Amino acid sequence: MSTTSQKHRDFVGEPMGDKPVMALSGIGDTLGKKLEEQGFDKASVVLGQFLLLKKDTEMFTDWLKDATGANSRQAGSCAQCLKEWCDAFL
Amino acid sequence: MSSLSNMSAEEISELLDEYGIKHGPVVDSTRNLYEKKLKEAMAKGKKAKPSPDKTFYREEEEEVTYVYRTPAKSEDVRDSRTYMRSRPEWTERELEHRSHESPKYTKEDFPTYGQDAPKAPKSSRLIPLWVQFLCFLAVAVFLYLVFSSMESNEPLKVIE
């Protein structure tokens, strides 16, 4: 728990509903905008992509880095965030 | 090699399977990623595409067993034995031998086999079976001795 940020805990603690993509851990303004440009305008859409990749964090990390230019830390953080959300709510 | 972008989603999916890459559906948003993965895999020269005619098997440590789907030579008779232990598939050739063998997966000898394989029917274990039995017996005897030397009234009584 010590390595997760507040943002992570906020996201993973409740159903994501209509939260914007920026609510995802590791996704800030820059990455958020890039995702929105590609049509991923809500966190749930990014979740969709995560699920399409069969919840494989490695694949998702690769995809995110590729799609937005995220670095390993950001992509890994987002992947972990989604994975834990899925474990809790899916 | 045809360009990856010209392939259908199914072909991409098949290629991914051949390279042993775990993947989800190949759709618009995932296709790009999978194409990249395939390019990396091809560049690394990973496991080559398996030939359509045979399946490679590494069931035991010392031998690589080939199963040929085309009509077999006599040496394949031996191979089918090892093959049978683990795969539920039956090839055309093995149908002939079905009357001799039963589809069990335990390591049994096949006494009705005309040709006994040049290799011993013993499966390859690191420690021979009798040694394992011996060790087991030794442990059992030891435990018995421990129990019998215990001071408590009913050392052998278990939960009723």
PDB file of C-alpha atoms in Angstrom:
ATOM      1  CA  MET A   1       0.000   0.000   0.000  1.00  0.00           C
ATOM      2  CA  SER A   2       2.938   2.290   0.590  1.00  0.00           C
ATOM      3  CA  THR A   3       3.834   2.371  -3.078  1.00  0.00           C
ATOM      4  CA  THR A   4       0.413   3.385  -4.337  1.00  0.00           C
ATOM      5  CA  SER A   5      -0.476   7.008  -4.752  1.00  0.00           C
ATOM      6  CA  GLN A   6      -3.568   8.703  -3.478  1.00  0.00           C
ATOM      7  CA  LYS A   7      -4.838   8.868  -7.032  1.00  0.00           C
ATOM      8  CA  HIS A   8      -4.461   5.128  -7.321  1.00  0.00           C
ATOM      9  CA  ARG A   9      -6.287   4.508  -4.093  1.00  0.00           C
ATOM     10  CA  ASP A  10      -9.057   6.893  -5.082  1.00  0.00           C
ATOM     11  CA  PHE A  11      -9.580   5.130  -8.367  1.00  0.00           C
ATOM     12  CA  VAL A  12      -9.392   1.601  -7.109  1.00  0.00           C
ATOM     13  CA  GLY A  13     -11.655   2.241  -4.180  1.00  0.00           C
ATOM     14  CA  GLU A  14     -14.909   2.680  -6.021  1.00  0.00           C
ATOM     15  CA  PRO A  15     -16.660   1.910  -9.331  1.00  0.00           C
ATOM     16  CA  MET A  16     -15.262   4.217 -11.948  1.00  0.00           C
ATOM     17  CA  GLY A  17     -18.587   5.295 -13.365  1.00  0.00           C
ATOM     18  CA  ASP A  18     -18.083   8.201 -15.684  1.00  0.00           C
ATOM     19  CA  LYS A  19     -14.695   9.314 -14.412  1.00  0.00           C
ATOM     20  CA  PRO A  20     -12.503  11.065 -16.949  1.00  0.00           C
ATOM     21  CA  VAL A  21      -9.406   9.442 -18.268  1.00  0.00           C
ATOM     22  CA  MET A  22      -7.263  11.727 -16.139  1.00  0.00           C
ATOM     23  CA  ALA A  23      -8.545   9.994 -13.046  1.00  0.00           C
ATOM     24  CA  LEU A  24      -6.443   6.966 -13.900  1.00  0.00           C
ATOM     25  CA  SER A  25      -3.251   6.582 -11.961  1.00  0.00           C
ATOM     26  CA  GLY A  26      -0.276   7.570 -14.079  1.00  0.00           C
ATOM     27  CA  ILE A  27      -2.363   9.579 -16.518  1.00  0.00           C
ATOM     28  CA  GLY A  28      -1.913  13.298 -16.221  1.00  0.00           C
ATOM     29  CA  ASP A  29      -2.988  16.156 -18.449  1.00  0.00           C
ATOM     30  CA  THR A  30      -0.632  15.441 -21.326  1.00  0.00           C
ATOM     31  CA  LEU A  31      -1.293  11.740 -21.553  1.00  0.00           C
ATOM     32  CA  GLY A  32      -4.953  12.302 -20.867  1.00  0.00           C
ATOM     33  CA  LYS A  33      -5.235  14.625 -23.824  1.00  0.00           C
ATOM     34  CA  LYS A  34      -3.480  12.188 -26.087  1.00  0.00           C
ATOM     35  CA  LEU A  35      -5.850   9.461 -25.070  1.00  0.00           C
ATOM     36  CA  GLU A  36      -8.859  11.664 -25.610  1.00  0.00           C
ATOM     37  CA  GLU A  37      -7.645  12.502 -29.089  1.00  0.00           C
ATOM     38  CA  GLN A  38      -7.697   8.842 -29.907  1.00  0.00           C
ATOM     39  CA  GLY A  39     -11.218   8.466 -28.675  1.00  0.00           C
ATOM     40  CA  PHE A  40     -10.487   7.240 -25.184  1.00  0.00           C
ATOM     41  CA  ASP A  41     -12.387  10.009 -23.507  1.00  0.00           C
ATOM     42  CA  LYS A  42     -13.436   8.207 -20.365  1.00  0.00           C
ATOM     43  CA  ALA A  43     -11.624   5.889 -17.984  1.00  0.00           C
ATOM     44  CA  SER A  44     -14.121   3.199 -18.863  1.00  0.00           C
ATOM     45  CA  VAL A  45     -13.028   3.249 -22.491  1.00  0.00           C
ATOM     46  CA  VAL A  46      -9.449   2.707 -21.421  1.00  0.00           C
ATOM     47  CA  LEU A  47     -10.775  -0.087 -19.272  1.00  0.00           C
ATOM     48  CA  GLY A  48     -12.307  -1.492 -22.429  1.00  0.00           C
ATOM     49  CA  GLN A  49      -8.915  -1.550 -24.066  1.00  0.00           C
ATOM     50  CA  PHE A  50      -7.415  -3.186 -21.014  1.00  0.00           C
ATOM     51  CA  LEU A  51     -10.044  -5.889 -21.157  1.00  0.00           C
ATOM     52  CA  LEU A  52      -9.516  -6.417 -24.874  1.00  0.00           C
ATOM     53  CA  LEU A  53      -5.914  -7.150 -24.059  1.00  0.00           C
ATOM     54  CA  LYS A  54      -7.162  -9.805 -21.685  1.00  0.00           C
ATOM     55  CA  LYS A  55      -6.108  -7.845 -18.632  1.00  0.00           C
ATOM     56  CA  ASP A  56      -2.479  -8.496 -19.438  1.00  0.00           C
ATOM     57  CA  THR A  57      -0.632  -5.644 -17.762  1.00  0.00           C
ATOM     58  CA  GLU A  58       2.454  -6.090 -19.881  1.00  0.00           C
ATOM     59  CA  MET A  59       0.514  -5.885 -23.132  1.00  0.00           C
ATOM     60  CA  PHE A  60      -1.447  -2.947 -21.872  1.00  0.00           C
ATOM     61  CA  THR A  61       1.706  -1.156 -20.806  1.00  0.00           C
ATOM     62  CA  ASP A  62       3.170  -1.673 -24.250  1.00  0.00           C
ATOM     63  CA  TRP A  63       0.015  -0.416 -25.854  1.00  0.00           C
ATOM     64  CA  LEU A  64      -0.160   2.669 -23.687  1.00  0.00           C
ATOM     65  CA  LYS A  65       3.462   3.567 -24.256  1.00  0.00           C
ATOM     66  CA  ASP A  66       2.894   3.141 -27.927  1.00  0.00           C
ATOM     67  CA  ALA A  67      -0.326   5.084 -28.127  1.00  0.00           C
ATOM     68  CA  THR A  68       0.589   8.007 -25.931  1.00  0.00           C
ATOM     69  CA  GLY A  69       4.336   8.018 -25.473  1.00  0.00           C
ATOM     70  CA  ALA A  70       3.942   7.272 -21.787  1.00  0.00           C
ATOM     71  CA  ASN A  71       7.038   6.140 -19.964  1.00  0.00           C
ATOM     72  CA  SER A  72       7.337   2.827 -18.177  1.00  0.00           C
ATOM     73  CA  ARG A  73       6.420   4.204 -14.803  1.00  0.00           C
ATOM     74  CA  GLN A  74       3.272   5.950 -15.987  1.00  0.00           C
ATOM     75  CA  ALA A  75       2.113   3.056 -18.121  1.00  0.00           C
ATOM     76  CA  GLY A  76       2.866   0.553 -15.410  1.00  0.00           C
ATOM     77  CA  SER A  77       1.017   2.622 -12.879  1.00  0.00           C
ATOM     78  CA  CYS A  78      -2.047   2.851 -15.087  1.00  0.00           C
ATOM     79  CA  ALA A  79      -1.975  -0.863 -15.815  1.00  0.00           C
ATOM     80  CA  GLN A  80      -1.689  -1.731 -12.161  1.00  0.00           C
ATOM     81  CA  CYS A  81      -4.496   0.657 -11.319  1.00  0.00           C
ATOM     82  CA  LEU A  82      -6.817  -0.951 -13.849  1.00  0.00           C
ATOM     83  CA  LYS A  83      -5.837  -4.424 -12.807  1.00  0.00           C
ATOM     84  CA  GLU A  84      -6.664  -3.767  -9.203  1.00  0.00           C
ATOM     85  CA  TRP A  85      -9.909  -2.103 -10.148  1.00  0.00           C
ATOM     86  CA  CYS A  86     -10.841  -5.204 -12.119  1.00  0.00           C
ATOM     87  CA  ASP A  87      -9.913  -7.472  -9.249  1.00  0.00           C
ATOM     88  CA  ALA A  88     -12.194  -5.501  -7.008  1.00  0.00           C
ATOM     89  CA  PHE A  89     -15.170  -4.781  -9.208  1.00  0.00           C
ATOM     90  CA  LEU A  90     -15.192  -6.839 -12.333  1.00  0.00           C
TER      91      LEU A  90
ATOM     92  CA  MET B   1       6.568 -12.596 -46.353  1.00  0.00           C
ATOM     93  CA  SER B   2       3.341 -10.724 -46.962  1.00  0.00           C
ATOM     94  CA  SER B   3       2.995  -7.472 -45.149  1.00  0.00           C
ATOM     95  CA  LEU B   4       1.351  -7.747 -41.768  1.00  0.00           C
ATOM     96  CA  SER B   5      -1.017  -4.911 -42.474  1.00  0.00           C
ATOM     97  CA  ASN B   6      -2.461  -6.802 -45.413  1.00  0.00           C
ATOM     98  CA  MET B   7      -3.305  -9.840 -43.375  1.00  0.00           C
ATOM     99  CA  SER B   8      -6.742 -10.513 -42.054  1.00  0.00           C
ATOM    100  CA  ALA B   9      -7.418 -10.412 -38.351  1.00  0.00           C
ATOM    101  CA  GLU B  10      -7.580 -14.186 -38.253  1.00  0.00           C
ATOM    102  CA  GLU B  11      -4.190 -14.500 -39.885  1.00  0.00           C
ATOM    103  CA  ILE B  12      -2.696 -12.135 -37.364  1.00  0.00           C
ATOM    104  CA  SER B  13      -4.293 -14.137 -34.617  1.00  0.00           C
ATOM    105  CA  GLU B  14      -2.848 -17.350 -35.993  1.00  0.00           C
ATOM    106  CA  LEU B  15       0.585 -15.826 -36.299  1.00  0.00           C
ATOM    107  CA  LEU B  16       0.437 -14.667 -32.722  1.00  0.00           C
ATOM    108  CA  ASP B  17      -0.422 -18.184 -31.634  1.00  0.00           C
ATOM    109  CA  GLU B  18       2.454 -19.599 -33.622  1.00  0.00           C
ATOM    110  CA  TYR B  19       4.865 -17.315 -31.878  1.00  0.00           C
ATOM    111  CA  GLY B  20       3.353 -18.217 -28.575  1.00  0.00           C
ATOM    112  CA  ILE B  21       2.171 -14.703 -27.863  1.00  0.00           C
ATOM    113  CA  LYS B  22      -0.840 -14.564 -25.598  1.00  0.00           C
ATOM    114  CA  HIS B  23      -3.337 -12.197 -27.090  1.00  0.00           C
ATOM    115  CA  GLY B  24      -6.913 -10.978 -27.142  1.00  0.00           C
ATOM    116  CA  PRO B  25      -9.122 -10.302 -30.137  1.00  0.00           C
ATOM    117  CA  VAL B  26      -7.519  -8.566 -33.066  1.00  0.00           C
ATOM    118  CA  VAL B  27      -9.650  -5.486 -33.479  1.00  0.00           C
ATOM    119  CA  ASP B  28      -8.989  -1.938 -34.595  1.00  0.00           C
ATOM    120  CA  SER B  29      -7.532  -0.743 -31.346  1.00  0.00           C
ATOM    121  CA  THR B  30      -5.398  -3.804 -30.725  1.00  0.00           C
ATOM    122  CA  ARG B  31      -4.235  -4.608 -34.208  1.00  0.00           C
ATOM    123  CA  ASN B  32      -1.454  -2.086 -34.261  1.00  0.00           C
ATOM    124  CA  LEU B  33      -0.003  -3.418 -31.070  1.00  0.00           C
ATOM    125  CA  TYR B  34      -0.128  -7.011 -32.245  1.00  0.00           C
ATOM    126  CA  GLU B  35       1.519  -6.165 -35.535  1.00  0.00           C
ATOM    127  CA  LYS B  36       4.358  -4.569 -33.606  1.00  0.00           C
ATOM    128  CA  LYS B  37       4.656  -7.588 -31.366  1.00  0.00           C
ATOM    129  CA  LEU B  38       4.829  -9.862 -34.361  1.00  0.00           C
ATOM    130  CA  LYS B  39       7.520  -7.745 -35.974  1.00  0.00           C
ATOM    131  CA  GLU B  40       9.577  -7.918 -32.794  1.00  0.00           C
ATOM    132  CA  ALA B  41       9.084 -11.644 -32.551  1.00  0.00           C
ATOM    133  CA  MET B  42      10.107 -12.170 -36.141  1.00  0.00           C
ATOM    134  CA  ALA B  43      13.143  -9.968 -35.752  1.00  0.00           C
ATOM    135  CA  LYS B  44      14.239 -11.862 -32.688  1.00  0.00           C
ATOM    136  CA  GLY B  45      13.830 -15.043 -34.676  1.00  0.00           C
ATOM    137  CA  LYS B  46      11.766 -16.594 -31.939  1.00  0.00           C
ATOM    138  CA  LYS B  47      10.350 -20.103 -32.156  1.00  0.00           C
ATOM    139  CA  ALA B  48       9.831 -20.745 -35.798  1.00  0.00           C
ATOM    140  CA  LYS B  49       6.461 -21.618 -37.210  1.00  0.00           C
ATOM    141  CA  PRO B  50       5.844 -25.295 -36.566  1.00  0.00           C
ATOM    142  CA  SER B  51       5.815 -27.349 -39.727  1.00  0.00           C
ATOM    143  CA  PRO B  52       2.323 -28.516 -40.542  1.00  0.00           C
ATOM    144  CA  ASP B  53       3.407 -32.110 -40.727  1.00  0.00           C
ATOM    145  CA  LYS B  54       4.762 -32.816 -37.315  1.00  0.00           C
ATOM    146  CA  THR B  55       4.332 -31.783 -33.722  1.00  0.00           C
ATOM    147  CA  PHE B  56       7.404 -31.319 -31.562  1.00  0.00           C
ATOM    148  CA  TYR B  57       7.250 -32.807 -28.184  1.00  0.00           C
ATOM    149  CA  ARG B  58       9.415 -32.567 -25.147  1.00  0.00           C
ATOM    150  CA  GLU B  59       7.749 -34.966 -22.824  1.00  0.00           C
ATOM    151  CA  GLU B  60      10.757 -36.591 -21.255  1.00  0.00           C
ATOM    152  CA  GLU B  61      14.072 -35.107 -20.499  1.00  0.00           C
ATOM    153  CA  GLU B  62      16.155 -37.191 -22.765  1.00  0.00           C
ATOM    154  CA  GLU B  63      14.142 -37.579 -25.880  1.00  0.00           C
ATOM    155  CA  VAL B  64      12.325 -35.350 -28.262  1.00  0.00           C
ATOM    156  CA  THR B  65       9.372 -37.224 -29.609  1.00  0.00           C
ATOM    157  CA  TYR B  66       8.040 -36.557 -33.033  1.00  0.00           C
ATOM    158  CA  VAL B  67       4.603 -37.495 -34.076  1.00  0.00           C
ATOM    159  CA  TYR B  68       4.099 -37.777 -37.773  1.00  0.00           C
ATOM    160  CA  ARG B  69       0.693 -37.349 -39.175  1.00  0.00           C
ATOM    161  CA  THR B  70       1.659 -38.934 -42.452  1.00  0.00           C
ATOM    162  CA  PRO B  71       1.998 -42.697 -42.675  1.00  0.00           C
ATOM    163  CA  ALA B  72       4.791 -43.693 -40.385  1.00  0.00           C
ATOM    164  CA  LYS B  73       7.970 -45.642 -40.601  1.00  0.00           C
ATOM    165  CA  SER B  74       8.626 -48.406 -38.131  1.00  0.00           C
ATOM    166  CA  GLU B  75      10.568 -46.233 -35.692  1.00  0.00           C
ATOM    167  CA  ASP B  76       7.525 -44.117 -35.152  1.00  0.00           C
ATOM    168  CA  VAL B  77       5.826 -47.058 -33.566  1.00  0.00           C
ATOM    169  CA  ARG B  78       8.035 -46.493 -30.565  1.00  0.00           C
ATOM    170  CA  ASP B  79       7.340 -42.810 -30.620  1.00  0.00           C
ATOM    171  CA  SER B  80       3.643 -43.267 -30.550  1.00  0.00           C
ATOM    172  CA  ARG B  81       3.966 -44.937 -27.208  1.00  0.00           C
ATOM    173  CA  THR B  82       5.563 -41.946 -25.580  1.00  0.00           C
ATOM    174  CA  TYR B  83       3.204 -39.702 -27.425  1.00  0.00           C
ATOM    175  CA  MET B  84       0.213 -41.524 -26.154  1.00  0.00           C
ATOM    176  CA  ARG B  85       1.034 -40.869 -22.605  1.00  0.00           C
ATOM    177  CA  SER B  86       0.164 -37.282 -22.744  1.00  0.00           C
ATOM    178  CA  ARG B  87      -1.841 -36.336 -25.770  1.00  0.00           C
ATOM    179  CA  PRO B  88      -5.456 -37.303 -26.201  1.00  0.00           C
ATOM    180  CA  GLU B  89      -5.200 -36.922 -29.980  1.00  0.00           C
ATOM    181  CA  TRP B  90      -5.119 -39.949 -32.150  1.00  0.00           C
ATOM    182  CA  THR B  91      -3.421 -40.004 -35.455  1.00  0.00           C
ATOM    183  CA  GLU B  92      -4.381 -42.223 -38.313  1.00  0.00           C
ATOM    184  CA  ARG B  93      -1.481 -44.522 -37.642  1.00  0.00           C
ATOM    185  CA  GLU B  94      -2.335 -45.041 -34.029  1.00  0.00           C
ATOM    186  CA  LEU B  95      -5.775 -46.223 -34.918  1.00  0.00           C
ATOM    187  CA  GLU B  96      -4.104 -49.370 -36.148  1.00  0.00           C
ATOM    188  CA  HIS B  97      -2.593 -49.920 -32.763  1.00  0.00           C
ATOM    189  CA  ARG B  98      -5.691 -49.106 -30.861  1.00  0.00           C
ATOM    190  CA  SER B  99      -6.587 -52.754 -30.579  1.00  0.00           C
ATOM    191  CA  HIS B 100      -3.308 -53.377 -28.804  1.00  0.00           C
ATOM    192  CA  GLU B 101      -3.259 -50.385 -26.575  1.00  0.00           C
ATOM    193  CA  SER B 102      -5.733 -48.704 -24.336  1.00  0.00           C
ATOM    194  CA  PRO B 103      -5.847 -44.920 -24.130  1.00  0.00           C
ATOM    195  CA  LYS B 104      -4.324 -44.676 -20.725  1.00  0.00           C
ATOM    196  CA  TYR B 105      -1.972 -41.995 -19.663  1.00  0.00           C
ATOM    197  CA  THR B 106      -0.039 -43.936 -17.086  1.00  0.00           C
ATOM    198  CA  LYS B 107       3.374 -45.134 -18.012  1.00  0.00           C
ATOM    199  CA  GLU B 108       2.672 -48.761 -18.803  1.00  0.00           C
ATOM    200  CA  ASP B 109       4.421 -51.285 -20.860  1.00  0.00           C
ATOM    201  CA  PHE B 110       2.635 -52.516 -23.891  1.00  0.00           C
ATOM    202  CA  PRO B 111       3.152 -56.252 -23.861  1.00  0.00           C
ATOM    203  CA  THR B 112       1.146 -56.875 -27.008  1.00  0.00           C
ATOM    204  CA  TYR B 113       3.476 -54.734 -28.980  1.00  0.00           C
ATOM    205  CA  GLY B 114       5.196 -56.763 -31.655  1.00  0.00           C
ATOM    206  CA  GLN B 115       8.326 -54.718 -31.632  1.00  0.00           C
ATOM    207  CA  ASP B 116       9.651 -53.916 -28.310  1.00  0.00           C
ATOM    208  CA  ALA B 117      11.415 -50.667 -28.609  1.00  0.00           C
ATOM    209  CA  PRO B 118      15.159 -50.582 -28.618  1.00  0.00           C
ATOM    210  CA  LYS B 119      14.886 -48.199 -25.718  1.00  0.00           C
ATOM    211  CA  ALA B 120      13.993 -49.779 -22.407  1.00  0.00           C
ATOM    212  CA  PRO B 121      10.332 -49.411 -21.422  1.00  0.00           C
ATOM    213  CA  LYS B 122      11.521 -47.870 -18.170  1.00  0.00           C
ATOM    214  CA  SER B 123      10.648 -44.227 -18.133  1.00  0.00           C
ATOM    215  CA  SER B 124      13.523 -41.922 -17.565  1.00  0.00           C
ATOM    216  CA  ARG B 125      13.662 -40.861 -13.975  1.00  0.00           C
ATOM    217  CA  LEU B 126      16.500 -39.126 -12.300  1.00  0.00           C
ATOM    218  CA  ILE B 127      16.197 -41.422  -9.297  1.00  0.00           C
ATOM    219  CA  PRO B 128      15.266 -45.021 -10.097  1.00  0.00           C
ATOM    220  CA  LEU B 129      11.934 -46.194  -8.789  1.00  0.00           C
ATOM    221  CA  TRP B 130      13.309 -48.743  -6.357  1.00  0.00           C
ATOM    222  CA  VAL B 131      15.369 -46.053  -4.656  1.00  0.00           C
ATOM    223  CA  GLN B 132      12.237 -44.006  -4.206  1.00  0.00           C
ATOM    224  CA  PHE B 133      10.445 -46.944  -2.641  1.00  0.00           C
ATOM    225  CA  LEU B 134      13.396 -47.564  -0.387  1.00  0.00           C
ATOM    226  CA  CYS B 135      13.397 -43.973   0.794  1.00  0.00           C
ATOM    227  CA  PHE B 136       9.699 -44.097   1.425  1.00  0.00           C
ATOM    228  CA  LEU B 137      10.064 -47.269   3.451  1.00  0.00           C
ATOM    229  CA  ALA B 138      12.916 -45.778   5.416  1.00  0.00           C
ATOM    230  CA  VAL B 139      10.833 -42.735   6.290  1.00  0.00           C
ATOM    231  CA  ALA B 140       7.880 -44.933   7.237  1.00  0.00           C
ATOM    232  CA  VAL B 141      10.022 -47.095   9.496  1.00  0.00           C
ATOM    233  CA  PHE B 142      11.535 -44.025  11.083  1.00  0.00           C
ATOM    234  CA  LEU B 143       8.126 -42.551  11.815  1.00  0.00           C
ATOM    235  CA  TYR B 144       6.958 -45.820  13.277  1.00  0.00           C
ATOM    236  CA  LEU B 145       9.953 -45.911  15.572  1.00  0.00           C
ATOM    237  CA  VAL B 146       9.266 -42.380  16.696  1.00  0.00           C
ATOM    238  CA  PHE B 147       5.659 -43.191  17.440  1.00  0.00           C
ATOM    239  CA  SER B 148       6.457 -46.371  19.278  1.00  0.00           C
ATOM    240  CA  SER B 149       8.984 -44.687  21.496  1.00  0.00           C
ATOM    241  CA  MET B 150       6.601 -41.967  22.560  1.00  0.00           C
ATOM    242  CA  GLU B 151       5.603 -41.983  26.194  1.00  0.00           C
ATOM    243  CA  SER B 152       1.968 -41.024  25.689  1.00  0.00           C
ATOM    244  CA  ASN B 153      -0.697 -43.596  26.303  1.00  0.00           C
ATOM    245  CA  GLU B 154      -2.107 -44.015  22.882  1.00  0.00           C
ATOM    246  CA  PRO B 155       0.404 -42.859  20.383  1.00  0.00           C
ATOM    247  CA  LEU B 156      -1.303 -44.438  17.469  1.00  0.00           C
ATOM    248  CA  LYS B 157      -4.801 -43.320  18.161  1.00  0.00           C
ATOM    249  CA  VAL B 158      -5.982 -40.763  15.713  1.00  0.00           C
ATOM    250  CA  ILE B 159      -8.957 -38.443  15.770  1.00  0.00           C
ATOM    251  CA  GLU B 160     -12.038 -40.521  16.226  1.00  0.00           C
TER     252      GLU B 160
END
